[in-house]
Amino acid sequence: MKVTGGAGGVDADYDDMFTLADSSDDLAFALGRISGECHAVAADPDLLASAALAPVSAARFTGALLAALDGPDGLTAQAAVFGVRALGLRTAVATYEATDRAQAAMIDAVRFASGLAAPVALPVAIAGAGLFAVTHPEAVVSLVMNPPDIQKLLTNHPGTVDAVVGAGPGLISWLPGVGVTDVPGAADLIANLYPDGRHTVTDVGVDANPRTGEPPAGIGDLIDGLDHRNGEVSGGEPDQIDVRVITAADGTRSFVVDIPGTKDWNGPLEHNPELNDLGTNLHVLAGDVSTREHAIAEALRQAGASSTDPVMLIGHSQGGMVAAQAAHDHGNGTFDFNVTHVVTAGSPVGRIEVPGDVQVLSLENKHDIVPHLDAAANPDRENWTTVEFANQHGTIGEEHSTSVSYLPAARDLDASTDPSIVAFRESAEKYLSGDQVENRVYELTRVP
């Protein structure tokens, strides 16, 4: 298991460096102030008057004082040292952050260029493959008789998906009048073929299933509730989410929303009443506020959540994308709720800007291709912890499954001593120490 980001991540180290820079600045100012005050002592009228009576002693005192203040190791020099240190620390952090951004931009540029070159390179590759087939017929026969296991190939090398998705904008840019330069832009172009419509929300009632009948006590219980709702929703049926209303012993409430993933892989240019469809994936990847996000906000209102009640959004696959986008939009009038935490399982969320006041925990199976569909790694930030684990089953569906892959990994996190995981659990205490819970189910539908 590999943990990046969070309280033990690189961004937290950057914050520590900034704190040290601030402390160095404060110390430099204090030392400089003391040095100035001591210099004033050397010019004190009483001291100057006493010099006439004891010139040798006065000279010795003045020399010792100036050496302590202005010597190589004096207060003035130390003030300068700490001032330079503060400047150096801030410069180092700025350089590191600029390098990180440049590396991410370079990776996107290389992938874009590969897509741009594909129409030129493809005929050459086809001709080369044809020549190889003519000169090595036995290899062709062997390939036909023993075709590769594509699912196993992809799940063993999920980075292939990053390369293909990242090349998409360059390939699309060959179309006349298309100025796409990145993955969100390409998604936005295709999303125009999927009208997002408006939403309706229906309160289905309380779910008395034992899996959500007790307040969650750990990360495993949180994902267990998500897995339960995920298993209750199928393609062709109305989209459903859970809103778990958790009441503490003192009567305060917090809300946990379980958002399943994509269930409907519909075609373009048609109205689809199911919100958990391909169109929502494209709209969220493009950075849009989706109709599904609006519907989740309405479900929270119907569940009695106010703009100040703490809200945790938990999502699998597309559900995690919508959760992260809602966190991005929270507090700005678009998603008017106090989103404090987001948990994603197998979700491509690396390009979504989640504000620093929201704690994010992203679970990613190393062999799951879905988190790679945005061709971007999750940011290493103090408020964003990513847990990568290896749970190999050999099929795309099982690698991505909440019950087969993500729930066991979440259970393991409850016993983790990693500082980033511990910090996340502690920050989510209000959701994990409830006295009672009511789990309400809401049906989400798209209308034209």
Tab-separated table of N, CA and C in Angstrom, residues 59-218:
chain	number	residue	atom	x	y	z
A	59	ALA	N	36.372	52.358	26.587
A	59	ALA	CA	36.767	51.832	25.274
A	59	ALA	C	36.582	50.324	25.218
A	60	ARG	N	36.981	49.675	26.327
A	60	ARG	CA	36.802	48.213	26.366
A	60	ARG	C	35.317	47.833	26.253
A	61	PHE	N	34.477	48.573	27.001
A	61	PHE	CA	33.039	48.275	26.969
A	61	PHE	C	32.467	48.475	25.563
A	62	THR	N	32.826	49.616	24.992
A	62	THR	CA	32.302	49.914	23.655
A	62	THR	C	32.773	48.884	22.635
A	63	GLY	N	34.053	48.479	22.731
A	63	GLY	CA	34.585	47.480	21.803
A	63	GLY	C	33.896	46.141	21.962
A	64	ALA	N	33.681	45.727	23.217
A	64	ALA	CA	33.007	44.447	23.453
A	64	ALA	C	31.568	44.482	22.941
A	65	LEU	N	30.908	45.643	23.183
A	65	LEU	CA	29.517	45.769	22.735
A	65	LEU	C	29.422	45.707	21.217
A	66	LEU	N	30.276	46.442	20.533
A	66	LEU	CA	30.241	46.453	19.063
A	66	LEU	C	30.626	45.099	18.482
A	67	ALA	N	31.527	44.396	19.148
A	67	ALA	CA	31.891	43.052	18.670
A	67	ALA	C	30.706	42.101	18.796
A	68	ALA	N	29.969	42.233	19.928
A	68	ALA	CA	28.801	41.378	20.123
A	68	ALA	C	27.683	41.709	19.133
A	69	LEU	N	27.671	42.980	18.727
A	69	LEU	CA	26.607	43.388	17.803
A	69	LEU	C	27.005	43.209	16.351
A	70	ASP	N	28.202	43.643	15.980
A	70	ASP	CA	28.570	43.731	14.570
A	70	ASP	C	29.695	42.780	14.168
A	71	GLY	N	30.145	41.936	15.086
A	71	GLY	CA	31.177	40.962	14.744
A	71	GLY	C	30.633	39.868	13.838
A	72	PRO	N	31.525	38.959	13.395
A	72	PRO	CA	31.111	37.882	12.483
A	72	PRO	C	29.954	37.053	13.010
A	73	ASP	N	29.898	36.865	14.321
A	73	ASP	CA	28.816	36.078	14.924
A	73	ASP	C	27.885	36.947	15.753
A	74	GLY	N	27.896	38.248	15.521
A	74	GLY	CA	27.094	39.171	16.315
A	74	GLY	C	25.619	39.144	15.940
A	75	LEU	N	24.860	39.929	16.695
A	75	LEU	CA	23.414	39.953	16.488
A	75	LEU	C	23.046	40.448	15.095
A	76	THR	N	23.729	41.459	14.601
A	76	THR	CA	23.415	41.995	13.273
A	76	THR	C	23.637	40.945	12.190
A	77	ALA	N	24.762	40.232	12.298
A	77	ALA	CA	25.051	39.178	11.318
A	77	ALA	C	24.031	38.051	11.410
A	78	GLN	N	23.653	37.678	12.634
A	78	GLN	CA	22.675	36.604	12.802
A	78	GLN	C	21.309	37.012	12.253
A	79	ALA	N	20.959	38.270	12.435
A	79	ALA	CA	19.697	38.754	11.870
A	79	ALA	C	19.718	38.612	10.347
A	80	ALA	N	20.849	38.962	9.728
A	80	ALA	CA	20.975	38.828	8.275
A	80	ALA	C	20.908	37.367	7.845
A	81	VAL	N	21.549	36.475	8.633
A	81	VAL	CA	21.541	35.040	8.312
A	81	VAL	C	20.124	34.495	8.292
A	82	PHE	N	19.333	34.827	9.330
A	82	PHE	CA	17.968	34.315	9.390
A	82	PHE	C	17.079	34.944	8.324
A	83	GLY	N	17.348	36.202	7.977
A	83	GLY	CA	16.603	36.826	6.894
A	83	GLY	C	16.873	36.156	5.561
A	84	VAL	N	18.146	35.851	5.302
A	84	VAL	CA	18.514	35.152	4.062
A	84	VAL	C	17.925	33.745	4.054
A	85	ARG	N	17.928	33.088	5.222
A	85	ARG	CA	17.361	31.735	5.304
A	85	ARG	C	15.874	31.757	4.939
A	86	ALA	N	15.139	32.727	5.460
A	86	ALA	CA	13.713	32.829	5.153
A	86	ALA	C	13.490	33.002	3.658
A	87	LEU	N	14.289	33.881	3.046
A	87	LEU	CA	14.177	34.105	1.606
A	87	LEU	C	14.497	32.827	0.843
A	88	GLY	N	15.535	32.110	1.278
A	88	GLY	CA	15.923	30.876	0.607
A	88	GLY	C	14.852	29.804	0.696
A	89	LEU	N	14.218	29.684	1.859
A	89	LEU	CA	13.161	28.681	2.027
A	89	LEU	C	11.975	28.982	1.117
A	90	ARG	N	11.561	30.247	1.074
A	90	ARG	CA	10.430	30.605	0.215
A	90	ARG	C	10.773	30.396	-1.261
A	91	THR	N	11.993	30.728	-1.627
A	91	THR	CA	12.422	30.525	-3.016
A	91	THR	C	12.431	29.038	-3.373
A	92	ALA	N	12.906	28.207	-2.433
A	92	ALA	CA	12.954	26.757	-2.675
A	92	ALA	C	11.561	26.196	-2.889
A	93	VAL	N	10.602	26.587	-2.030
A	93	VAL	CA	9.233	26.086	-2.169
A	93	VAL	C	8.639	26.528	-3.499
A	94	ALA	N	8.834	27.797	-3.854
A	94	ALA	CA	8.312	28.299	-5.130
A	94	ALA	C	8.909	27.532	-6.302
A	95	THR	N	10.210	27.209	-6.196
A	95	THR	CA	10.876	26.453	-7.265
A	95	THR	C	10.318	25.043	-7.369
A	96	TYR	N	10.153	24.382	-6.211
A	96	TYR	CA	9.602	23.026	-6.221
A	96	TYR	C	8.201	23.002	-6.823
A	97	GLU	N	7.368	23.951	-6.392
A	97	GLU	CA	5.992	23.974	-6.888
A	97	GLU	C	5.962	24.279	-8.383
A	98	ALA	N	6.800	25.200	-8.836
A	98	ALA	CA	6.855	25.514	-10.269
A	98	ALA	C	7.332	24.308	-11.068
A	99	THR	N	8.284	23.566	-10.508
A	99	THR	CA	8.780	22.358	-11.184
A	99	THR	C	7.687	21.313	-11.294
A	100	ASP	N	6.912	21.132	-10.211
A	100	ASP	CA	5.804	20.172	-10.244
A	100	ASP	C	4.805	20.533	-11.335
A	101	ARG	N	4.446	21.828	-11.403
A	101	ARG	CA	3.490	22.263	-12.426
A	101	ARG	C	4.067	22.073	-13.825
A	102	ALA	N	5.343	22.371	-13.975
A	102	ALA	CA	5.978	22.237	-15.293
A	102	ALA	C	6.033	20.780	-15.737
A	103	GLN	N	6.310	19.875	-14.797
A	103	GLN	CA	6.353	18.456	-15.138
A	103	GLN	C	4.983	17.960	-15.580
A	104	ALA	N	3.928	18.368	-14.852
A	104	ALA	CA	2.573	17.958	-15.232
A	104	ALA	C	2.216	18.504	-16.613
A	105	ALA	N	2.571	19.767	-16.851
A	105	ALA	CA	2.288	20.372	-18.157
A	105	ALA	C	3.078	19.679	-19.262
A	106	MET	N	4.312	19.285	-18.968
A	106	MET	CA	5.138	18.616	-19.975
A	106	MET	C	4.546	17.256	-20.341
A	107	ILE	N	4.068	16.519	-19.322
A	107	ILE	CA	3.457	15.215	-19.588
A	107	ILE	C	2.235	15.379	-20.481
A	108	ASP	N	1.391	16.378	-20.171
A	108	ASP	CA	0.219	16.629	-21.014
A	108	ASP	C	0.642	16.993	-22.436
A	109	ALA	N	1.695	17.803	-22.556
A	109	ALA	CA	2.148	18.237	-23.882
A	109	ALA	C	2.681	17.062	-24.704
A	110	VAL	N	3.413	16.163	-24.064
A	110	VAL	CA	3.955	15.000	-24.772
A	110	VAL	C	2.823	14.111	-25.257
A	111	ARG	N	1.826	13.889	-24.397
A	111	ARG	CA	0.693	13.048	-24.794
A	111	ARG	C	-0.115	13.704	-25.901
A	112	PHE	N	-0.305	15.030	-25.811
A	112	PHE	CA	-1.009	15.751	-26.868
A	112	PHE	C	-0.270	15.601	-28.192
A	113	ALA	N	1.048	15.739	-28.138
A	113	ALA	CA	1.859	15.626	-29.359
A	113	ALA	C	1.754	14.238	-29.967
A	114	SER	N	1.670	13.202	-29.108
A	114	SER	CA	1.558	11.839	-29.649
A	114	SER	C	0.229	11.662	-30.364
A	115	GLY	N	-0.834	12.276	-29.826
A	115	GLY	CA	-2.123	12.210	-30.507
A	115	GLY	C	-2.108	12.988	-31.806
A	116	LEU	N	-1.440	14.128	-31.792
A	116	LEU	CA	-1.340	14.951	-32.991
A	116	LEU	C	-0.585	14.225	-34.100
A	117	ALA	N	0.388	13.396	-33.698
A	117	ALA	CA	1.201	12.679	-34.681
A	117	ALA	C	0.563	11.368	-35.140
A	118	ALA	N	-0.495	10.928	-34.430
A	118	ALA	CA	-1.077	9.611	-34.710
A	118	ALA	C	-1.527	9.437	-36.164
A	119	PRO	N	-2.261	10.399	-36.777
A	119	PRO	CA	-2.699	10.198	-38.164
A	119	PRO	C	-1.544	10.019	-39.145
A	120	VAL	N	-0.389	10.603	-38.810
A	120	VAL	CA	0.776	10.458	-39.681
A	120	VAL	C	1.481	9.130	-39.426
A	121	ALA	N	1.577	8.776	-38.132
A	121	ALA	CA	2.307	7.572	-37.761
A	121	ALA	C	1.517	6.296	-38.021
A	122	LEU	N	0.171	6.390	-37.984
A	122	LEU	CA	-0.646	5.179	-38.110
A	122	LEU	C	-0.437	4.451	-39.436
A	123	PRO	N	-0.454	5.136	-40.596
A	123	PRO	CA	-0.211	4.404	-41.853
A	123	PRO	C	1.152	3.712	-41.874
A	124	VAL	N	2.148	4.375	-41.292
A	124	VAL	CA	3.477	3.768	-41.240
A	124	VAL	C	3.454	2.513	-40.376
A	125	ALA	N	2.754	2.587	-39.252
A	125	ALA	CA	2.659	1.434	-38.359
A	125	ALA	C	1.918	0.286	-39.014
A	126	ILE	N	0.845	0.617	-39.748
A	126	ILE	CA	0.080	-0.432	-40.438
A	126	ILE	C	0.932	-1.094	-41.514
A	127	ALA	N	1.676	-0.279	-42.252
A	127	ALA	CA	2.541	-0.842	-43.291
A	127	ALA	C	3.613	-1.734	-42.671
A	128	GLY	N	4.158	-1.298	-41.538
A	128	GLY	CA	5.166	-2.104	-40.856
A	128	GLY	C	4.591	-3.411	-40.358
A	129	ALA	N	3.367	-3.350	-39.825
A	129	ALA	CA	2.725	-4.574	-39.346
A	129	ALA	C	2.447	-5.524	-40.497
A	130	GLY	N	2.043	-4.966	-41.635
A	130	GLY	CA	1.782	-5.819	-42.803
A	130	GLY	C	3.047	-6.496	-43.292
A	131	LEU	N	4.151	-5.743	-43.321
A	131	LEU	CA	5.418	-6.322	-43.750
A	131	LEU	C	5.861	-7.430	-42.795
A	132	PHE	N	5.665	-7.192	-41.495
A	132	PHE	CA	6.036	-8.207	-40.498
A	132	PHE	C	5.195	-9.464	-40.696
A	133	ALA	N	3.888	-9.290	-41.002
A	133	ALA	CA	3.011	-10.450	-41.191
A	133	ALA	C	3.445	-11.281	-42.389
A	134	VAL	N	3.894	-10.588	-43.428
A	134	VAL	CA	4.335	-11.316	-44.635
A	134	VAL	C	5.624	-12.077	-44.371
A	135	THR	N	6.527	-11.463	-43.623
A	135	THR	CA	7.831	-12.098	-43.399
A	135	THR	C	7.837	-13.060	-42.203
A	136	HIS	N	6.829	-12.970	-41.331
A	136	HIS	CA	6.762	-13.853	-40.164
A	136	HIS	C	5.344	-14.423	-40.019
A	137	PRO	N	4.907	-15.218	-40.970
A	137	PRO	CA	3.530	-15.749	-40.906
A	137	PRO	C	3.290	-16.620	-39.676
A	138	GLU	N	4.342	-17.295	-39.195
A	138	GLU	CA	4.158	-18.156	-38.016
A	138	GLU	C	3.762	-17.351	-36.789
A	139	ALA	N	4.247	-16.103	-36.690
A	139	ALA	CA	3.890	-15.248	-35.556
A	139	ALA	C	2.429	-14.842	-35.633
A	140	VAL	N	1.955	-14.587	-36.849
A	140	VAL	CA	0.556	-14.213	-37.034
A	140	VAL	C	-0.354	-15.376	-36.653
A	141	VAL	N	0.016	-16.576	-37.091
A	141	VAL	CA	-0.782	-17.770	-36.762
A	141	VAL	C	-0.822	-17.964	-35.252
A	142	SER	N	0.327	-17.779	-34.605
A	142	SER	CA	0.391	-17.948	-33.148
A	142	SER	C	-0.479	-16.916	-32.438
A	143	LEU	N	-0.480	-15.688	-32.956
A	143	LEU	CA	-1.285	-14.633	-32.342
A	143	LEU	C	-2.771	-14.919	-32.498
A	144	VAL	N	-3.155	-15.453	-33.666
A	144	VAL	CA	-4.566	-15.775	-33.900
A	144	VAL	C	-5.011	-16.946	-33.027
A	145	MET	N	-4.148	-17.935	-32.895
A	145	MET	CA	-4.483	-19.124	-32.116
A	145	MET	C	-4.435	-18.851	-30.611
A	146	ASN	N	-3.591	-17.920	-30.205
A	146	ASN	CA	-3.433	-17.613	-28.782
A	146	ASN	C	-3.525	-16.099	-28.572
A	147	PRO	N	-4.713	-15.541	-28.732
A	147	PRO	CA	-4.849	-14.091	-28.605
A	147	PRO	C	-4.532	-13.639	-27.183
A	148	PRO	N	-3.969	-12.448	-27.038
A	148	PRO	CA	-3.627	-11.953	-25.694
A	148	PRO	C	-4.882	-11.646	-24.879
A	149	ASP	N	-4.761	-11.769	-23.579
A	149	ASP	CA	-5.845	-11.413	-22.660
A	149	ASP	C	-5.809	-9.894	-22.475
A	150	ILE	N	-6.669	-9.198	-23.228
A	150	ILE	CA	-6.641	-7.736	-23.232
A	150	ILE	C	-6.919	-7.172	-21.847
A	151	GLN	N	-7.878	-7.764	-21.143
A	151	GLN	CA	-8.211	-7.266	-19.804
A	151	GLN	C	-7.012	-7.365	-18.864
A	152	LYS	N	-6.335	-8.509	-18.905
A	152	LYS	CA	-5.182	-8.688	-18.025
A	152	LYS	C	-4.051	-7.754	-18.434
A	153	LEU	N	-3.903	-7.561	-19.745
A	153	LEU	CA	-2.862	-6.660	-20.238
A	153	LEU	C	-3.092	-5.236	-19.723
A	154	LEU	N	-4.339	-4.770	-19.806
A	154	LEU	CA	-4.643	-3.409	-19.368
A	154	LEU	C	-4.535	-3.264	-17.852
A	155	THR	N	-5.043	-4.256	-17.115
A	155	THR	CA	-5.001	-4.142	-15.657
A	155	THR	C	-3.581	-4.281	-15.115
A	156	ASN	N	-2.714	-4.957	-15.857
A	156	ASN	CA	-1.306	-5.026	-15.459
A	156	ASN	C	-0.550	-3.752	-15.828
A	157	HIS	N	-1.054	-3.046	-16.839
A	157	HIS	CA	-0.387	-1.830	-17.314
A	157	HIS	C	-1.412	-0.704	-17.471
A	158	PRO	N	-2.037	-0.265	-16.373
A	158	PRO	CA	-3.080	0.770	-16.482
A	158	PRO	C	-2.561	2.106	-16.990
A	159	GLY	N	-1.245	2.335	-16.910
A	159	GLY	CA	-0.685	3.574	-17.432
A	159	GLY	C	-0.918	3.734	-18.930
A	160	THR	N	-1.186	2.610	-19.608
A	160	THR	CA	-1.522	2.680	-21.031
A	160	THR	C	-2.740	3.560	-21.251
A	161	VAL	N	-3.688	3.487	-20.324
A	161	VAL	CA	-4.912	4.286	-20.440
A	161	VAL	C	-4.581	5.777	-20.355
A	162	ASP	N	-3.661	6.154	-19.464
A	162	ASP	CA	-3.237	7.555	-19.383
A	162	ASP	C	-2.723	8.051	-20.734
A	163	ALA	N	-1.901	7.203	-21.362
A	163	ALA	CA	-1.300	7.600	-22.640
A	163	ALA	C	-2.362	7.771	-23.724
A	164	VAL	N	-3.319	6.848	-23.766
A	164	VAL	CA	-4.360	6.906	-24.796
A	164	VAL	C	-5.276	8.101	-24.573
A	165	VAL	N	-5.738	8.279	-23.324
A	165	VAL	CA	-6.623	9.400	-23.023
A	165	VAL	C	-5.897	10.729	-23.240
A	166	GLY	N	-4.640	10.801	-22.798
A	166	GLY	CA	-3.873	12.024	-22.968
A	166	GLY	C	-3.622	12.379	-24.416
A	167	ALA	N	-3.575	11.355	-25.287
A	167	ALA	CA	-3.365	11.602	-26.716
A	167	ALA	C	-4.647	12.042	-27.411
A	168	GLY	N	-5.802	11.798	-26.786
A	168	GLY	CA	-7.086	12.114	-27.404
A	168	GLY	C	-7.223	13.542	-27.884
A	169	PRO	N	-6.887	14.550	-27.059
A	169	PRO	CA	-7.027	15.934	-27.528
A	169	PRO	C	-6.215	16.231	-28.791
A	170	GLY	N	-5.004	15.678	-28.870
A	170	GLY	CA	-4.196	15.903	-30.065
A	170	GLY	C	-4.833	15.285	-31.299
A	171	LEU	N	-5.427	14.106	-31.128
A	171	LEU	CA	-6.087	13.433	-32.248
A	171	LEU	C	-7.327	14.206	-32.683
A	172	ILE	N	-8.123	14.670	-31.703
A	172	ILE	CA	-9.346	15.409	-32.021
A	172	ILE	C	-9.038	16.735	-32.691
A	173	SER	N	-7.886	17.307	-32.363
A	173	SER	CA	-7.557	18.626	-32.908
A	173	SER	C	-7.387	18.618	-34.424
A	174	TRP	N	-7.315	17.427	-35.039
A	174	TRP	CA	-7.257	17.340	-36.496
A	174	TRP	C	-8.601	17.696	-37.137
A	175	LEU	N	-9.688	17.630	-36.352
A	175	LEU	CA	-10.996	17.951	-36.910
A	175	LEU	C	-11.075	19.432	-37.249
A	176	PRO	N	-11.712	19.791	-38.363
A	176	PRO	CA	-11.788	21.202	-38.774
A	176	PRO	C	-12.483	22.062	-37.720
A	177	GLY	N	-11.875	23.191	-37.387
A	177	GLY	CA	-12.481	24.137	-36.469
A	177	GLY	C	-12.413	23.759	-35.005
A	178	VAL	N	-11.688	22.689	-34.670
A	178	VAL	CA	-11.601	22.241	-33.280
A	178	VAL	C	-10.285	22.728	-32.680
A	179	GLY	N	-10.386	23.451	-31.576
A	179	GLY	CA	-9.185	23.986	-30.935
A	179	GLY	C	-8.916	23.348	-29.590
A	180	VAL	N	-9.162	22.059	-29.464
A	180	VAL	CA	-8.983	21.362	-28.192
A	180	VAL	C	-7.500	21.184	-27.896
A	181	THR	N	-7.111	21.478	-26.638
A	181	THR	CA	-5.699	21.333	-26.273
A	181	THR	C	-5.476	20.449	-25.050
A	182	ASP	N	-6.561	20.069	-24.352
A	182	ASP	CA	-6.372	19.245	-23.167
A	182	ASP	C	-7.550	18.297	-22.976
A	183	VAL	N	-7.447	17.416	-21.981
A	183	VAL	CA	-8.474	16.399	-21.748
A	183	VAL	C	-9.818	17.027	-21.384
A	184	PRO	N	-9.881	17.993	-20.441
A	184	PRO	CA	-11.183	18.608	-20.159
A	184	PRO	C	-11.825	19.249	-21.391
A	185	GLY	N	-10.995	19.860	-22.238
A	185	GLY	CA	-11.528	20.472	-23.450
A	185	GLY	C	-12.118	19.440	-24.396
A	186	ALA	N	-11.441	18.297	-24.526
A	186	ALA	CA	-11.959	17.222	-25.372
A	186	ALA	C	-13.253	16.663	-24.795
A	187	ALA	N	-13.290	16.497	-23.465
A	187	ALA	CA	-14.507	16.000	-22.815
A	187	ALA	C	-15.658	16.965	-23.019
A	188	ASP	N	-15.376	18.263	-22.925
A	188	ASP	CA	-16.412	19.275	-23.102
A	188	ASP	C	-16.980	19.235	-24.516
A	189	LEU	N	-16.101	19.016	-25.477
A	189	LEU	CA	-16.546	18.937	-26.875
A	189	LEU	C	-17.531	17.791	-27.066
A	190	ILE	N	-17.184	16.625	-26.511
A	190	ILE	CA	-18.055	15.452	-26.667
A	190	ILE	C	-19.305	15.584	-25.791
A	191	ALA	N	-19.162	16.224	-24.622
A	191	ALA	CA	-20.305	16.376	-23.711
A	191	ALA	C	-21.436	17.169	-24.338
A	192	ASN	N	-21.120	18.016	-25.329
A	192	ASN	CA	-22.168	18.772	-26.008
A	192	ASN	C	-23.162	17.858	-26.723
A	193	LEU	N	-22.752	16.617	-26.967
A	193	LEU	CA	-23.636	15.648	-27.622
A	193	LEU	C	-24.572	14.965	-26.626
A	194	TYR	N	-24.384	15.273	-25.329
A	194	TYR	CA	-25.177	14.642	-24.272
A	194	TYR	C	-25.915	15.722	-23.478
A	195	PRO	N	-27.134	16.058	-23.877
A	195	PRO	CA	-27.889	17.088	-23.146
A	195	PRO	C	-28.102	16.668	-21.693
A	196	ASP	N	-27.771	17.585	-20.758
A	196	ASP	CA	-27.801	17.218	-19.337
A	196	ASP	C	-29.164	17.443	-18.696
A	197	GLY	N	-30.019	18.261	-19.308
A	197	GLY	CA	-31.387	18.420	-18.827
A	197	GLY	C	-31.500	19.012	-17.438
A	198	ARG	N	-32.625	18.700	-16.793
A	198	ARG	CA	-32.897	19.149	-15.432
A	198	ARG	C	-33.138	17.920	-14.561
A	199	HIS	N	-33.262	18.131	-13.255
A	199	HIS	CA	-33.370	16.996	-12.344
A	199	HIS	C	-34.696	16.986	-11.592
A	200	THR	N	-35.092	15.782	-11.190
A	200	THR	CA	-36.144	15.608	-10.193
A	200	THR	C	-35.603	14.658	-9.136
A	201	VAL	N	-36.057	14.836	-7.903
A	201	VAL	CA	-35.585	14.013	-6.791
A	201	VAL	C	-36.786	13.484	-6.018
A	202	THR	N	-36.794	12.181	-5.783
A	202	THR	CA	-37.887	11.538	-5.055
A	202	THR	C	-37.350	10.841	-3.817
A	203	ASP	N	-37.939	11.137	-2.665
A	203	ASP	CA	-37.578	10.476	-1.411
A	203	ASP	C	-38.218	9.096	-1.403
A	204	VAL	N	-37.389	8.051	-1.491
A	204	VAL	CA	-37.885	6.678	-1.542
A	204	VAL	C	-38.201	6.150	-0.144
A	205	GLY	N	-37.618	6.767	0.876
A	205	GLY	CA	-37.877	6.338	2.244
A	205	GLY	C	-36.617	5.883	2.946
A	206	VAL	N	-36.793	5.336	4.146
A	206	VAL	CA	-35.677	4.892	4.970
A	206	VAL	C	-35.275	3.479	4.577
A	207	ASP	N	-33.974	3.260	4.397
A	207	ASP	CA	-33.421	1.939	4.113
A	207	ASP	C	-33.007	1.312	5.441
A	208	ALA	N	-33.661	0.216	5.800
A	208	ALA	CA	-33.381	-0.431	7.083
A	208	ALA	C	-32.351	-1.545	6.956
A	209	ASN	N	-31.604	-1.576	5.854
A	209	ASN	CA	-30.609	-2.628	5.677
A	209	ASN	C	-29.580	-2.586	6.801
A	210	PRO	N	-29.205	-3.736	7.372
A	210	PRO	CA	-28.241	-3.747	8.488
A	210	PRO	C	-26.905	-3.094	8.170
A	211	ARG	N	-26.507	-3.072	6.893
A	211	ARG	CA	-25.203	-2.524	6.532
A	211	ARG	C	-25.141	-1.018	6.750
A	212	THR	N	-26.295	-0.366	6.734
A	212	THR	CA	-26.307	1.076	6.994
A	212	THR	C	-27.191	1.403	8.193
A	213	GLY	N	-27.523	0.380	8.981
A	213	GLY	CA	-28.388	0.586	10.129
A	213	GLY	C	-27.668	1.060	11.370
A	214	GLU	N	-26.336	1.015	11.353
A	214	GLU	CA	-25.533	1.479	12.472
A	214	GLU	C	-24.643	2.631	12.014
A	215	PRO	N	-24.369	3.587	12.889
A	215	PRO	CA	-23.481	4.689	12.500
A	215	PRO	C	-22.110	4.155	12.095
A	216	PRO	N	-21.507	4.704	11.055
A	216	PRO	CA	-20.175	4.239	10.652
A	216	PRO	C	-19.146	4.526	11.737
A	217	ALA	N	-18.219	3.573	11.909
A	217	ALA	CA	-17.183	3.732	12.940
A	217	ALA	C	-15.788	3.781	12.347
A	218	GLY	N	-15.676	3.680	11.033
A	218	GLY	CA	-14.369	3.705	10.392
A	218	GLY	C	-14.507	3.866	8.896
